[in-house]
Amino acid sequence: MIAIGSDHAGYQLKKEVIKWFEDNNIPYLEFGCMNGESCDYPLVAKEVCDRITSGNAELAVLICGTGIGISMAANKIKGIRAAVCTDTYTAKYTRLHNNANVLCMGGRVTGAGVAVEIVETFLNTSFEGGRHQRRVDQITSIEENNG
Ligand code: RB5
């Protein structure tokens, strides 16, 4: 299950990604702005990331104007490793090396064609483990010790 959410600035791109989920029979849960009206991205980040921490979703996609604000909010939540991606290389390596569980994108930055390829790469790439596990554990340790 994939959770997806956006604020108003990410709304159109969220709809494009959801269309791709539907065309590819990928189950999803939608959150955040349900139309073009203004809403606050930190609240959307919390709503979506709660689905991951509760085990109801495996991965998530968050979209705001730049992808940055919503990633900052998401990364404050224990257990969340959110990565802003604007290309497929970073989407691939943030799964392989960082075990990122939330993909963030900017609706005012990335076009729908590239965004869908980024999402596809993110969903189809698995964590490599090995030496990267130690580093992800170090990130978790920083999180658990409040910096
Ligand atoms: C909303 O105008 C915009 O600030 C927000 O979508 C996001 O880009 C913040 O990082």
PDB file of N, CA and C and ligand atoms in Angstrom, residues 7-10 38-39 41 63-72 105-108, ligand 1:
ATOM      1  N   ASP A   7      -0.087  19.242  -0.670  1.00  0.00           N
ATOM      2  CA  ASP A   7      -0.788  20.498  -0.377  1.00  0.00           C
ATOM      3  C   ASP A   7      -1.334  21.006  -1.708  1.00  0.00           C
ATOM      4  N   HIS A   8      -1.824  22.244  -1.703  1.00  0.00           N
ATOM      5  CA  HIS A   8      -2.417  22.815  -2.924  1.00  0.00           C
ATOM      6  C   HIS A   8      -1.408  22.907  -4.059  1.00  0.00           C
ATOM      7  N   ALA A   9      -0.137  23.223  -3.714  1.00  0.00           N
ATOM      8  CA  ALA A   9       0.883  23.403  -4.751  1.00  0.00           C
ATOM      9  C   ALA A   9       1.294  22.075  -5.392  1.00  0.00           C
ATOM     10  N   GLY A  10       0.959  20.990  -4.729  1.00  0.00           N
ATOM     11  CA  GLY A  10       1.305  19.671  -5.277  1.00  0.00           C
ATOM     12  C   GLY A  10       0.093  18.922  -5.784  1.00  0.00           C
ATOM     13  N   SER A  38      -6.021  26.100  -0.588  1.00  0.00           N
ATOM     14  CA  SER A  38      -4.814  26.134   0.230  1.00  0.00           C
ATOM     15  C   SER A  38      -4.917  25.225   1.454  1.00  0.00           C
ATOM     16  N   CYS A  39      -3.868  24.439   1.682  1.00  0.00           N
ATOM     17  CA  CYS A  39      -3.784  23.658   2.913  1.00  0.00           C
ATOM     18  C   CYS A  39      -2.317  23.604   3.337  1.00  0.00           C
ATOM     19  N   TYR A  41       1.208  22.085   4.364  1.00  0.00           N
ATOM     20  CA  TYR A  41       1.974  20.863   4.079  1.00  0.00           C
ATOM     21  C   TYR A  41       2.484  20.110   5.322  1.00  0.00           C
ATOM     22  N   ILE A  63       3.942  15.560  -1.903  1.00  0.00           N
ATOM     23  CA  ILE A  63       4.189  16.603  -2.910  1.00  0.00           C
ATOM     24  C   ILE A  63       3.737  17.964  -2.379  1.00  0.00           C
ATOM     25  N   CYS A  64       4.654  18.923  -2.398  1.00  0.00           N
ATOM     26  CA  CYS A  64       4.284  20.325  -2.136  1.00  0.00           C
ATOM     27  C   CYS A  64       4.820  21.128  -3.322  1.00  0.00           C
ATOM     28  N   GLY A  65       5.052  22.426  -3.151  1.00  0.00           N
ATOM     29  CA  GLY A  65       5.524  23.220  -4.285  1.00  0.00           C
ATOM     30  C   GLY A  65       6.928  22.831  -4.712  1.00  0.00           C
ATOM     31  N   THR A  66       7.820  22.727  -3.737  1.00  0.00           N
ATOM     32  CA  THR A  66       9.214  22.375  -4.030  1.00  0.00           C
ATOM     33  C   THR A  66       9.582  20.959  -3.617  1.00  0.00           C
ATOM     34  N   GLY A  67       8.783  20.371  -2.735  1.00  0.00           N
ATOM     35  CA  GLY A  67       9.127  19.068  -2.142  1.00  0.00           C
ATOM     36  C   GLY A  67       9.922  19.238  -0.854  1.00  0.00           C
ATOM     37  N   ILE A  68      10.393  20.463  -0.611  1.00  0.00           N
ATOM     38  CA  ILE A  68      11.309  20.665   0.515  1.00  0.00           C
ATOM     39  C   ILE A  68      10.581  20.821   1.849  1.00  0.00           C
ATOM     40  N   GLY A  69       9.603  21.703   1.902  1.00  0.00           N
ATOM     41  CA  GLY A  69       8.904  21.923   3.168  1.00  0.00           C
ATOM     42  C   GLY A  69       8.276  20.634   3.682  1.00  0.00           C
ATOM     43  N   ILE A  70       7.652  19.907   2.786  1.00  0.00           N
ATOM     44  CA  ILE A  70       6.951  18.686   3.195  1.00  0.00           C
ATOM     45  C   ILE A  70       7.954  17.604   3.621  1.00  0.00           C
ATOM     46  N   SER A  71       9.151  17.626   3.030  1.00  0.00           N
ATOM     47  CA  SER A  71      10.188  16.655   3.437  1.00  0.00           C
ATOM     48  C   SER A  71      10.756  17.031   4.809  1.00  0.00           C
ATOM     49  N   MET A  72      10.890  18.341   5.059  1.00  0.00           N
ATOM     50  CA  MET A  72      11.384  18.778   6.375  1.00  0.00           C
ATOM     51  C   MET A  72      10.437  18.309   7.471  1.00  0.00           C
ATOM     52  N   MET A 105       8.406  15.282  -3.784  1.00  0.00           N
ATOM     53  CA  MET A 105       8.632  15.963  -5.065  1.00  0.00           C
ATOM     54  C   MET A 105       7.971  17.334  -5.032  1.00  0.00           C
ATOM     55  N   GLY A 106       8.395  18.168  -5.963  1.00  0.00           N
ATOM     56  CA  GLY A 106       7.845  19.519  -6.061  1.00  0.00           C
ATOM     57  C   GLY A 106       6.922  19.644  -7.257  1.00  0.00           C
ATOM     58  N   GLY A 107       5.680  19.982  -6.993  1.00  0.00           N
ATOM     59  CA  GLY A 107       4.711  20.154  -8.070  1.00  0.00           C
ATOM     60  C   GLY A 107       5.017  21.351  -8.954  1.00  0.00           C
ATOM     61  N   ARG A 108       5.813  22.293  -8.398  1.00  0.00           N
ATOM     62  CA  ARG A 108       6.200  23.466  -9.194  1.00  0.00           C
ATOM     63  C   ARG A 108       7.579  23.276  -9.789  1.00  0.00           C
TER      64      ARG A 108
HETATM   65  C1  RB5 B   1       3.087  26.687  -0.743  1.00  0.00           C
HETATM   66  O1  RB5 B   1       2.933  27.933  -1.336  1.00  0.00           O
HETATM   67  C2  RB5 B   1       4.555  26.298  -0.707  1.00  0.00           C
HETATM   68  O2  RB5 B   1       5.230  27.110   0.200  1.00  0.00           O
HETATM   69  C3  RB5 B   1       4.684  24.850  -0.343  1.00  0.00           C
HETATM   70  O3  RB5 B   1       3.977  24.071  -1.236  1.00  0.00           O
HETATM   71  C4  RB5 B   1       6.090  24.255  -0.376  1.00  0.00           C
HETATM   72  O4  RB5 B   1       6.724  24.520  -1.586  1.00  0.00           O
HETATM   73  C5  RB5 B   1       6.946  24.491   0.782  1.00  0.00           C
HETATM   74  O5  RB5 B   1       8.085  23.992   0.857  1.00  0.00           O
END
